[in-house]
Amino acid sequence: MPSTSARRTRLATAALLVTVLACSTLTAASADEKGDLKNKRGEVSQDINQAEASLDESSERLVNASNAYEAAKVKLGTARDTLATTQGQLQTARAYDETMQARLADAEQDLETAKSALQGGRDRVDDATEKAQQFLIEQASSGDPSLRALSSLLKGETSSSFGVRMDYTSAVNEAQSATLEDLDASEVILQVQRDEVQDARDRVAEERAEAARNLELKKKLELEAKQNEADVEQLVGKTDAARADAEDAKDADLAQLNQLEDERDRIGAMLRKIAERERQEALEEQQQQQQQQQQQQNNGGSNGGSNNGGSNNGGSNNGGGGPSPTFDLDYPIRNTYITSPYGMRFHPILHYYKLHDGTDFGATCGTPVHASEDGTVTSAYYNEGYGNRIIMNHGIHRGVSVATSYNHMTSFSVGVGQHVLKGQVIGYSGTTGYSTGCHMHFMVYVNGATTNPMNWL
């Protein structure tokens, strides 16, 4: 794309040109003045072509930026879906973590209850053990109750005393059995409680491990959600910035093009005034010639039969009268077809109507390009937008100034200042400049302004 300094230079040149033209005295225009205006018009036209190329380039940038933005919007939707999914998973993880915390609290409560029951069992076992030990001590110190009762009977004690001793012995044995049974039962209960405590401990350990794993998952999901959110924000920022830059570039190029087109219109208006003045001068000259012829006829008297005024010196007007209105241009490409006509088009990206200033003819690269009419090559140069182009001046036809332009050519076969005959090969078609394929972009200028070439072919 042309630099900012280059654009400013072209705009300054165009502005200076307007000042120069405004100061020109149209009433005394000369051939040199007209030539200068045409040269200046060529310079401004070249600036316009460069501006149009810049606009096309910035439009292409805008297309690319818009495509990137659309792609980013798709990615943005995907990222948002991922973020929503992650946030949903995060909510699930948080809910599960709360459930795990509640279950962990229940398990810890069960553990405390089991510990209390275990302590009670231990107390009961300790009490039963103490009683059993006391019973054994008493037995060891007093001897076997049955033997003591038999000894009393042999010593001559009464039967009633013997019965009492036997009852006591039976009671002692029952108490001993109860103590031992209570000890056995306490030990069984203690073992059960120990198993319950161990189960509670195992369950608490498992719940704690599950809660820890879930907590790590939650932390990971939180990090992923934050990263996804950051990626989405960065993506939105980049695409918005790219689209904004492309919009700014397009607006700047469009503004520059509008300014240059205004300059072209001003120059065209001045050229039209000059053309009108030349037409009036030619008409006055023709009238003067007719008056001179009439005067010669009147002064001839008896010599009126002479043929002095019959040479028809005023029959042609090399200054601007030109040929008859039947004048037509030839097609620049032989055996061709129209691929894109002249006219206004709605730009799909810029969203405004833009003039397609010529007619595009289908032609493979390297096809000979023919001059549409006799004329002089006024310009032959490369332009960023129009590529290799030739501009030819054909003079006055149908009462107007006519010029043609041949664009996007591969190469030239004529040069500036060269007089070219109608049908002569002036170059070869191509796709140079801002072009999407081989073709011929043919333009017709009438009094400095573009017109529909098909009206002249």
Short mmCIF file of C-alpha atoms in Angstrom, two decimals:
data_model
loop_
_atom_site.label_atom_id
_atom_site.label_comp_id
_atom_site.label_asym_id
_atom_site.label_seq_id
_atom_site.Cartn_x
_atom_site.Cartn_y
_atom_site.Cartn_z
CA MET A 1 0.00 0.00 0.00
CA PRO A 2 1.34 3.53 -0.78
CA SER A 3 2.85 5.24 2.25
CA THR A 4 1.18 8.14 4.07
CA SER A 5 3.84 10.57 2.83
CA ALA A 6 3.21 9.46 -0.77
CA ARG A 7 -0.51 10.02 -0.35
CA ARG A 8 0.07 13.49 1.09
CA THR A 9 2.41 14.30 -1.80
CA ARG A 10 -0.24 13.28 -4.34
CA LEU A 11 -2.90 15.29 -2.53
CA ALA A 12 -0.60 18.32 -2.37
CA THR A 13 0.13 17.95 -6.08
CA ALA A 14 -3.58 17.78 -6.88
CA ALA A 15 -4.31 20.83 -4.69
CA LEU A 16 -1.52 22.81 -6.34
CA LEU A 17 -2.89 21.78 -9.72
CA VAL A 18 -6.30 23.22 -8.88
CA THR A 19 -4.68 26.52 -7.88
CA VAL A 20 -2.72 26.67 -11.13
CA LEU A 21 -5.77 25.84 -13.20
CA ALA A 22 -7.92 28.38 -11.40
CA CYS A 23 -5.42 31.09 -12.25
CA SER A 24 -5.30 30.19 -15.94
CA THR A 25 -6.90 32.56 -18.44
CA LEU A 26 -9.31 30.49 -20.44
CA THR A 27 -10.10 33.23 -22.90
CA ALA A 28 -6.59 33.11 -24.34
CA ALA A 29 -5.83 29.40 -24.10
CA SER A 30 -3.17 28.11 -26.46
CA ALA A 31 -2.21 24.68 -27.70
CA ASP A 32 0.56 24.61 -25.09
CA GLU A 33 -1.98 25.36 -22.36
CA LYS A 34 -4.20 22.52 -23.51
CA GLY A 35 -1.23 20.20 -23.59
CA ASP A 36 -0.27 21.22 -20.06
CA LEU A 37 -3.79 20.56 -18.86
CA LYS A 38 -3.78 17.12 -20.45
CA ASN A 39 -0.45 16.36 -18.83
CA LYS A 40 -1.77 17.52 -15.48
CA ARG A 41 -4.92 15.48 -16.04
CA GLY A 42 -2.71 12.47 -16.69
CA GLU A 43 -0.85 13.07 -13.45
CA VAL A 44 -4.05 13.36 -11.44
CA SER A 45 -5.53 10.33 -13.22
CA GLN A 46 -2.43 8.38 -12.26
CA ASP A 47 -2.83 9.55 -8.66
CA ILE A 48 -6.47 8.47 -8.79
CA ASN A 49 -5.49 5.08 -10.14
CA GLN A 50 -2.97 4.69 -7.35
CA ALA A 51 -5.58 5.76 -4.81
CA GLU A 52 -8.05 3.26 -6.29
CA ALA A 53 -5.39 0.58 -6.05
CA SER A 54 -4.80 1.57 -2.42
CA LEU A 55 -8.54 1.40 -1.80
CA ASP A 56 -8.71 -2.00 -3.45
CA GLU A 57 -5.79 -3.16 -1.32
CA SER A 58 -7.30 -1.82 1.89
CA SER A 59 -10.62 -3.35 0.85
CA GLU A 60 -8.84 -6.66 0.41
CA ARG A 61 -7.33 -6.18 3.86
CA LEU A 62 -10.81 -5.49 5.18
CA VAL A 63 -12.09 -8.65 3.49
CA ASN A 64 -9.30 -10.65 5.10
CA ALA A 65 -9.88 -8.97 8.45
CA SER A 66 -13.62 -9.59 8.17
CA ASN A 67 -12.98 -13.23 7.32
CA ALA A 68 -10.60 -13.46 10.27
CA TYR A 69 -13.25 -11.84 12.44
CA GLU A 70 -15.87 -14.34 11.28
CA ALA A 71 -13.44 -17.19 11.97
CA ALA A 72 -12.70 -15.65 15.36
CA LYS A 73 -16.42 -15.47 16.07
CA VAL A 74 -16.65 -19.20 15.41
CA LYS A 75 -13.68 -19.78 17.71
CA LEU A 76 -15.27 -17.43 20.19
CA GLY A 77 -18.45 -19.48 20.15
CA THR A 78 -16.43 -22.65 20.66
CA ALA A 79 -14.45 -21.05 23.47
CA ARG A 80 -17.65 -19.86 25.12
CA ASP A 81 -19.16 -23.34 24.81
CA THR A 82 -16.02 -24.77 26.37
CA LEU A 83 -16.16 -22.15 29.09
CA ALA A 84 -19.82 -22.92 29.78
CA THR A 85 -19.06 -26.66 29.90
CA THR A 86 -16.14 -26.07 32.22
CA GLN A 87 -18.23 -23.83 34.44
CA GLY A 88 -20.90 -26.52 34.56
CA GLN A 89 -18.30 -29.11 35.51
CA LEU A 90 -16.98 -26.71 38.11
CA GLN A 91 -20.44 -26.32 39.63
CA THR A 92 -20.81 -30.11 39.67
CA ALA A 93 -17.41 -30.48 41.30
CA ARG A 94 -18.29 -27.90 43.92
CA ALA A 95 -21.58 -29.64 44.67
CA TYR A 96 -19.79 -32.98 44.88
CA ASP A 97 -17.18 -31.46 47.15
CA GLU A 98 -19.91 -30.22 49.46
CA THR A 99 -21.43 -33.72 49.47
CA MET A 100 -18.03 -35.22 50.25
CA GLN A 101 -17.56 -32.75 53.08
CA ALA A 102 -20.95 -33.70 54.51
CA ARG A 103 -20.18 -37.40 54.20
CA LEU A 104 -16.80 -36.81 55.77
CA ALA A 105 -18.45 -35.04 58.69
CA ASP A 106 -20.87 -37.99 59.09
CA ALA A 107 -17.99 -40.46 58.98
CA GLU A 108 -16.10 -38.50 61.58
CA GLN A 109 -19.22 -38.42 63.78
CA ASP A 110 -19.59 -42.19 63.36
CA LEU A 111 -15.96 -42.58 64.32
CA GLU A 112 -16.45 -40.56 67.48
CA THR A 113 -19.52 -42.65 68.36
CA ALA A 114 -17.60 -45.88 67.72
CA LYS A 115 -14.73 -44.62 69.84
CA SER A 116 -17.13 -43.87 72.70
CA ALA A 117 -18.71 -47.32 72.40
CA LEU A 118 -15.27 -48.90 72.31
CA GLN A 119 -14.28 -47.09 75.46
CA GLY A 120 -17.48 -48.30 77.17
CA GLY A 121 -16.71 -51.86 76.11
CA ARG A 122 -13.22 -51.55 77.41
CA ASP A 123 -14.58 -50.33 80.75
CA ARG A 124 -16.97 -53.28 80.96
CA VAL A 125 -14.22 -55.75 80.12
CA ASP A 126 -11.97 -54.15 82.70
CA ASP A 127 -14.76 -54.45 85.35
CA ALA A 128 -15.46 -58.08 84.47
CA THR A 129 -11.77 -58.85 84.53
CA GLU A 130 -11.44 -57.25 87.96
CA LYS A 131 -14.35 -59.29 89.31
CA ALA A 132 -12.93 -62.51 87.90
CA GLN A 133 -9.57 -61.78 89.42
CA GLN A 134 -11.20 -61.07 92.81
CA PHE A 135 -13.12 -64.33 92.62
CA LEU A 136 -9.97 -66.28 91.86
CA ILE A 137 -8.22 -64.67 94.80
CA GLU A 138 -11.05 -65.59 97.11
CA GLN A 139 -11.07 -69.12 95.80
CA ALA A 140 -7.39 -69.46 96.30
CA SER A 141 -7.51 -68.18 99.86
CA SER A 142 -10.62 -70.07 101.03
CA GLY A 143 -10.26 -73.34 99.19
CA ASP A 144 -12.87 -75.30 97.30
CA PRO A 145 -16.35 -74.60 98.84
CA SER A 146 -17.47 -78.22 98.21
CA LEU A 147 -14.49 -79.64 100.09
CA ARG A 148 -15.00 -77.22 102.94
CA ALA A 149 -18.66 -78.36 103.28
CA LEU A 150 -17.69 -82.05 103.29
CA SER A 151 -15.02 -81.42 105.91
CA SER A 152 -17.57 -79.75 108.17
CA LEU A 153 -19.93 -82.72 107.86
CA LEU A 154 -17.15 -85.18 108.76
CA LYS A 155 -16.30 -83.10 111.78
CA GLY A 156 -19.82 -83.69 113.10
CA GLU A 157 -21.53 -80.49 112.12
CA THR A 158 -25.28 -80.63 111.79
CA SER A 159 -27.00 -81.31 108.53
CA SER A 160 -28.54 -77.91 108.54
CA SER A 161 -25.13 -76.32 108.70
CA PHE A 162 -24.02 -78.62 105.90
CA GLY A 163 -27.00 -77.46 103.78
CA VAL A 164 -26.14 -73.88 104.36
CA ARG A 165 -22.61 -74.46 103.28
CA MET A 166 -23.79 -76.27 100.14
CA ASP A 167 -26.14 -73.42 99.25
CA TYR A 168 -23.31 -70.98 99.69
CA THR A 169 -21.08 -73.09 97.52
CA SER A 170 -23.75 -73.25 94.79
CA ALA A 171 -24.21 -69.49 94.94
CA VAL A 172 -20.48 -68.94 94.70
CA ASN A 173 -20.27 -71.23 91.68
CA GLU A 174 -23.16 -69.44 89.97
CA ALA A 175 -21.54 -66.09 90.65
CA GLN A 176 -18.29 -67.40 89.26
CA SER A 177 -20.01 -68.64 86.11
CA ALA A 178 -21.84 -65.33 85.69
CA THR A 179 -18.62 -63.41 86.08
CA LEU A 180 -16.87 -65.53 83.51
CA GLU A 181 -19.81 -65.32 81.10
CA ASP A 182 -19.91 -61.56 81.54
CA LEU A 183 -16.22 -61.42 80.80
CA ASP A 184 -16.65 -63.50 77.65
CA ALA A 185 -19.57 -61.35 76.49
CA SER A 186 -17.63 -58.16 77.15
CA GLU A 187 -14.72 -59.45 75.14
CA VAL A 188 -17.01 -60.33 72.22
CA ILE A 189 -18.65 -56.89 72.35
CA LEU A 190 -15.24 -55.28 72.57
CA GLN A 191 -14.08 -57.12 69.44
CA VAL A 192 -17.21 -56.04 67.56
CA GLN A 193 -16.68 -52.46 68.63
CA ARG A 194 -13.06 -52.67 67.59
CA ASP A 195 -14.17 -53.86 64.14
CA GLU A 196 -16.69 -51.00 63.90
CA VAL A 197 -14.03 -48.49 64.83
CA GLN A 198 -11.70 -49.92 62.20
CA ASP A 199 -14.47 -49.80 59.58
CA ALA A 200 -15.21 -46.21 60.54
CA ARG A 201 -11.53 -45.35 60.27
CA ASP A 202 -11.29 -46.98 56.83
CA ARG A 203 -14.42 -45.20 55.62
CA VAL A 204 -13.21 -41.86 56.90
CA ALA A 205 -9.86 -42.39 55.17
CA GLU A 206 -11.61 -43.24 51.90
CA GLU A 207 -13.95 -40.25 52.15
CA ARG A 208 -11.02 -37.97 52.89
CA ALA A 209 -9.09 -39.30 49.87
CA GLU A 210 -12.13 -38.84 47.61
CA ALA A 211 -12.67 -35.34 48.91
CA ALA A 212 -9.01 -34.53 48.26
CA ARG A 213 -9.20 -35.84 44.69
CA ASN A 214 -12.38 -33.89 44.08
CA LEU A 215 -10.79 -30.77 45.51
CA GLU A 216 -7.83 -31.11 43.13
CA LEU A 217 -10.25 -31.58 40.23
CA LYS A 218 -12.11 -28.47 41.29
CA LYS A 219 -8.89 -26.46 41.39
CA LYS A 220 -7.91 -27.74 37.94
CA LEU A 221 -11.32 -26.85 36.52
CA GLU A 222 -11.10 -23.40 38.04
CA LEU A 223 -7.74 -22.83 36.34
CA GLU A 224 -9.10 -24.11 33.01
CA ALA A 225 -12.14 -21.87 33.27
CA LYS A 226 -10.00 -18.83 34.00
CA GLN A 227 -7.62 -19.66 31.14
CA ASN A 228 -10.52 -20.16 28.73
CA GLU A 229 -11.99 -16.86 29.79
CA ALA A 230 -8.65 -15.11 29.25
CA ASP A 231 -8.26 -16.73 25.81
CA VAL A 232 -11.73 -15.60 24.81
CA GLU A 233 -11.07 -12.03 25.92
CA GLN A 234 -7.75 -11.97 24.06
CA LEU A 235 -9.36 -13.39 20.92
CA VAL A 236 -12.12 -10.81 20.98
CA GLY A 237 -9.60 -8.03 21.49
CA LYS A 238 -7.41 -9.12 18.59
CA THR A 239 -10.26 -9.54 16.12
CA ASP A 240 -11.83 -6.23 17.10
CA ALA A 241 -8.47 -4.48 16.72
CA ALA A 242 -7.82 -6.08 13.33
CA ARG A 243 -11.23 -5.13 12.03
CA ALA A 244 -10.89 -1.59 13.39
CA ASP A 245 -7.49 -1.19 11.70
CA ALA A 246 -8.91 -2.43 8.41
CA GLU A 247 -11.88 -0.06 8.71
CA ASP A 248 -9.53 2.87 9.39
CA ALA A 249 -7.34 1.99 6.41
CA LYS A 250 -10.36 1.66 4.15
CA ASP A 251 -11.81 4.98 5.35
CA ALA A 252 -8.49 6.76 4.84
CA ASP A 253 -8.05 5.36 1.33
CA LEU A 254 -11.66 6.14 0.45
CA ALA A 255 -11.28 9.72 1.66
CA GLN A 256 -8.11 10.13 -0.38
CA LEU A 257 -9.79 8.68 -3.46
CA ASN A 258 -12.75 11.03 -3.07
CA GLN A 259 -10.40 14.02 -2.89
CA LEU A 260 -8.50 12.95 -5.97
CA GLU A 261 -11.70 12.27 -7.88
CA ASP A 262 -12.83 15.79 -7.02
CA GLU A 263 -9.61 17.09 -8.54
CA ARG A 264 -10.17 14.99 -11.64
CA ASP A 265 -13.69 16.38 -11.96
CA ARG A 266 -12.37 19.95 -11.73
CA ILE A 267 -9.77 19.27 -14.40
CA GLY A 268 -12.37 17.59 -16.59
CA ALA A 269 -14.62 20.64 -16.25
CA MET A 270 -11.80 22.93 -17.36
CA LEU A 271 -11.00 20.67 -20.28
CA ARG A 272 -14.62 20.77 -21.32
CA LYS A 273 -14.53 24.56 -21.24
CA ILE A 274 -11.45 24.53 -23.44
CA ALA A 275 -13.11 22.07 -25.82
CA GLU A 276 -16.19 24.29 -26.00
CA ARG A 277 -14.04 27.35 -26.65
CA GLU A 278 -12.20 25.50 -29.42
CA ARG A 279 -15.52 24.49 -30.91
CA GLN A 280 -16.68 28.11 -30.87
CA GLU A 281 -13.39 29.25 -32.38
CA ALA A 282 -13.71 26.62 -35.11
CA LEU A 283 -17.27 27.73 -35.77
CA GLU A 284 -16.19 31.37 -35.98
CA GLU A 285 -13.35 30.44 -38.33
CA GLN A 286 -15.78 28.53 -40.52
CA GLN A 287 -18.13 31.51 -40.60
CA GLN A 288 -15.25 33.81 -41.52
CA GLN A 289 -14.28 31.50 -44.37
CA GLN A 290 -17.86 31.45 -45.60
CA GLN A 291 -17.97 35.26 -45.46
CA GLN A 292 -14.70 35.48 -47.37
CA GLN A 293 -16.06 33.12 -50.01
CA GLN A 294 -19.22 35.19 -50.30
CA GLN A 295 -17.17 38.37 -50.57
CA GLN A 296 -15.04 36.84 -53.31
CA GLN A 297 -18.17 35.82 -55.19
CA ASN A 298 -19.60 39.32 -54.87
CA ASN A 299 -16.33 40.93 -56.03
CA GLY A 300 -15.99 38.56 -58.99
CA GLY A 301 -18.73 40.29 -61.03
CA SER A 302 -18.56 39.12 -64.61
CA ASN A 303 -15.85 36.69 -63.45
CA GLY A 304 -18.37 34.93 -61.20
CA GLY A 305 -18.14 31.90 -63.40
CA SER A 306 -14.64 31.33 -62.13
CA ASN A 307 -14.10 28.58 -59.65
CA ASN A 308 -11.91 30.47 -57.17
CA GLY A 309 -14.21 29.74 -54.22
CA GLY A 310 -15.06 26.19 -55.17
CA SER A 311 -11.99 24.58 -53.73
CA ASN A 312 -13.90 24.00 -50.44
CA ASN A 313 -10.97 25.04 -48.26
CA GLY A 314 -13.30 25.16 -45.26
CA GLY A 315 -14.78 21.76 -45.86
CA SER A 316 -12.53 20.13 -43.29
CA ASN A 317 -11.82 21.32 -39.78
CA ASN A 318 -8.54 20.01 -38.53
CA GLY A 319 -8.88 22.12 -35.40
CA GLY A 320 -11.85 20.29 -34.00
CA GLY A 321 -14.71 19.74 -36.42
CA GLY A 322 -13.71 16.14 -37.04
CA PRO A 323 -15.42 13.46 -39.07
CA SER A 324 -19.08 12.71 -39.31
CA PRO A 325 -21.18 11.54 -36.31
CA THR A 326 -20.96 7.97 -37.68
CA PHE A 327 -17.47 7.64 -36.17
CA ASP A 328 -17.02 4.34 -34.29
CA LEU A 329 -14.17 2.71 -32.39
CA ASP A 330 -13.00 -0.84 -33.07
CA TYR A 331 -12.86 -3.53 -30.41
CA PRO A 332 -9.38 -3.71 -28.87
CA ILE A 333 -9.54 -7.54 -28.79
CA ARG A 334 -10.56 -9.64 -31.76
CA ASN A 335 -13.23 -12.33 -31.35
CA THR A 336 -13.88 -11.49 -27.71
CA TYR A 337 -16.78 -11.22 -25.27
CA ILE A 338 -17.71 -8.96 -22.37
CA THR A 339 -16.88 -10.28 -18.92
CA SER A 340 -17.80 -7.16 -16.95
CA PRO A 341 -19.66 -4.09 -18.26
CA TYR A 342 -19.21 -0.41 -17.52
CA GLY A 343 -21.36 1.04 -14.75
CA MET A 344 -22.01 1.51 -11.05
CA ARG A 345 -21.55 -1.45 -8.75
CA PHE A 346 -22.41 -2.03 -5.11
CA HIS A 347 -19.26 -2.96 -3.26
CA PRO A 348 -20.05 -5.94 -0.99
CA ILE A 349 -17.44 -4.97 1.60
CA LEU A 350 -17.32 -1.18 1.45
CA HIS A 351 -21.12 -1.02 1.15
CA TYR A 352 -21.27 1.84 -1.32
CA TYR A 353 -21.71 2.23 -5.07
CA LYS A 354 -18.47 2.44 -7.03
CA LEU A 355 -18.00 3.09 -10.73
CA HIS A 356 -16.50 0.34 -12.85
CA ASP A 357 -14.92 2.79 -15.27
CA GLY A 358 -14.46 0.53 -18.27
CA THR A 359 -15.56 -2.61 -20.08
CA ASP A 360 -13.74 -5.86 -19.43
CA PHE A 361 -13.19 -8.14 -22.42
CA GLY A 362 -12.21 -11.78 -22.09
CA ALA A 363 -8.71 -12.52 -23.37
CA THR A 364 -5.96 -14.95 -22.47
CA CYS A 365 -2.63 -13.47 -21.45
CA GLY A 366 -0.54 -12.55 -24.49
CA THR A 367 -3.48 -11.82 -26.80
CA PRO A 368 -2.69 -8.92 -29.22
CA VAL A 369 -4.30 -5.60 -28.28
CA HIS A 370 -5.29 -3.35 -31.22
CA ALA A 371 -5.68 0.42 -31.37
CA SER A 372 -9.37 1.28 -31.57
CA GLU A 373 -8.71 4.35 -33.75
CA ASP A 374 -5.93 6.42 -35.24
CA GLY A 375 -4.29 8.46 -32.54
CA THR A 376 -1.24 9.50 -30.58
CA VAL A 377 0.10 7.66 -27.54
CA THR A 378 0.01 10.20 -24.71
CA SER A 379 0.92 7.82 -21.85
CA ALA A 380 2.46 4.37 -21.50
CA TYR A 381 3.34 3.39 -17.94
CA TYR A 382 2.77 0.97 -15.08
CA ASN A 383 0.14 1.74 -12.46
CA GLU A 384 -0.39 -0.23 -9.29
CA GLY A 385 -4.10 -0.50 -9.94
CA TYR A 386 -4.31 -0.62 -13.75
CA GLY A 387 -0.99 -2.38 -14.31
CA ASN A 388 0.66 -1.72 -17.68
CA ARG A 389 -1.56 0.81 -19.43
CA ILE A 390 -1.61 2.90 -22.60
CA ILE A 391 -3.64 6.10 -23.10
CA MET A 392 -4.25 7.35 -26.65
CA ASN A 393 -5.68 10.67 -27.83
CA HIS A 394 -7.89 10.45 -30.93
CA GLY A 395 -8.82 14.10 -31.28
CA ILE A 396 -12.31 15.52 -31.85
CA HIS A 397 -15.07 13.16 -32.96
CA ARG A 398 -18.83 13.71 -32.84
CA GLY A 399 -17.96 17.15 -31.55
CA VAL A 400 -16.13 15.93 -28.45
CA SER A 401 -12.59 15.05 -27.43
CA VAL A 402 -12.08 11.27 -27.44
CA ALA A 403 -9.33 9.23 -25.79
CA THR A 404 -8.96 5.51 -25.03
CA SER A 405 -7.12 3.53 -22.39
CA TYR A 406 -5.88 -0.10 -22.48
CA ASN A 407 -5.09 -1.65 -19.09
CA HIS A 408 -3.54 -4.68 -17.31
CA MET A 409 -1.40 -5.47 -20.36
CA THR A 410 1.58 -7.80 -20.25
CA SER A 411 3.74 -5.49 -22.37
CA PHE A 412 3.75 -2.51 -24.77
CA SER A 413 4.74 -2.41 -28.44
CA VAL A 414 4.42 1.39 -28.86
CA GLY A 415 5.79 4.41 -26.99
CA VAL A 416 4.75 7.87 -25.85
CA GLY A 417 4.38 10.37 -28.71
CA GLN A 418 4.07 7.67 -31.36
CA HIS A 419 1.28 8.03 -33.93
CA VAL A 420 -0.68 4.78 -34.19
CA LEU A 421 -3.03 3.59 -36.91
CA LYS A 422 -6.41 2.01 -36.30
CA GLY A 423 -6.06 -1.76 -35.82
CA GLN A 424 -2.32 -1.60 -35.14
CA VAL A 425 -1.03 -3.89 -32.37
CA ILE A 426 -0.04 -1.69 -29.42
CA GLY A 427 0.62 -4.41 -26.83
CA TYR A 428 -0.53 -7.70 -25.37
CA SER A 429 -3.22 -8.48 -22.81
CA GLY A 430 -2.35 -9.68 -19.33
CA THR A 431 -3.21 -9.47 -15.66
CA THR A 432 -0.79 -6.87 -14.29
CA GLY A 433 -1.81 -4.50 -11.50
CA TYR A 434 -4.86 -5.19 -9.40
CA SER A 435 -6.36 -7.96 -11.48
CA THR A 436 -7.76 -11.38 -10.74
CA GLY A 437 -7.12 -12.89 -14.16
CA CYS A 438 -6.13 -12.29 -17.76
CA HIS A 439 -8.43 -9.78 -19.52
CA MET A 440 -8.53 -6.36 -21.19
CA HIS A 441 -9.95 -3.43 -19.21
CA PHE A 442 -10.88 -0.96 -21.98
CA MET A 443 -11.78 2.66 -21.17
CA VAL A 444 -13.11 5.57 -23.25
CA TYR A 445 -12.71 9.21 -22.20
CA VAL A 446 -15.00 11.90 -23.60
CA ASN A 447 -13.86 15.44 -22.83
CA GLY A 448 -11.74 14.04 -20.03
CA ALA A 449 -14.47 11.96 -18.35
CA THR A 450 -14.96 8.21 -18.57
CA THR A 451 -17.98 6.95 -20.47
CA ASN A 452 -19.49 3.64 -21.49
CA PRO A 453 -17.19 2.21 -24.18
CA MET A 454 -20.05 0.26 -25.75
CA ASN A 455 -21.59 3.56 -26.91
CA TRP A 456 -18.52 4.09 -29.09
CA LEU A 457 -17.78 0.59 -30.36
#
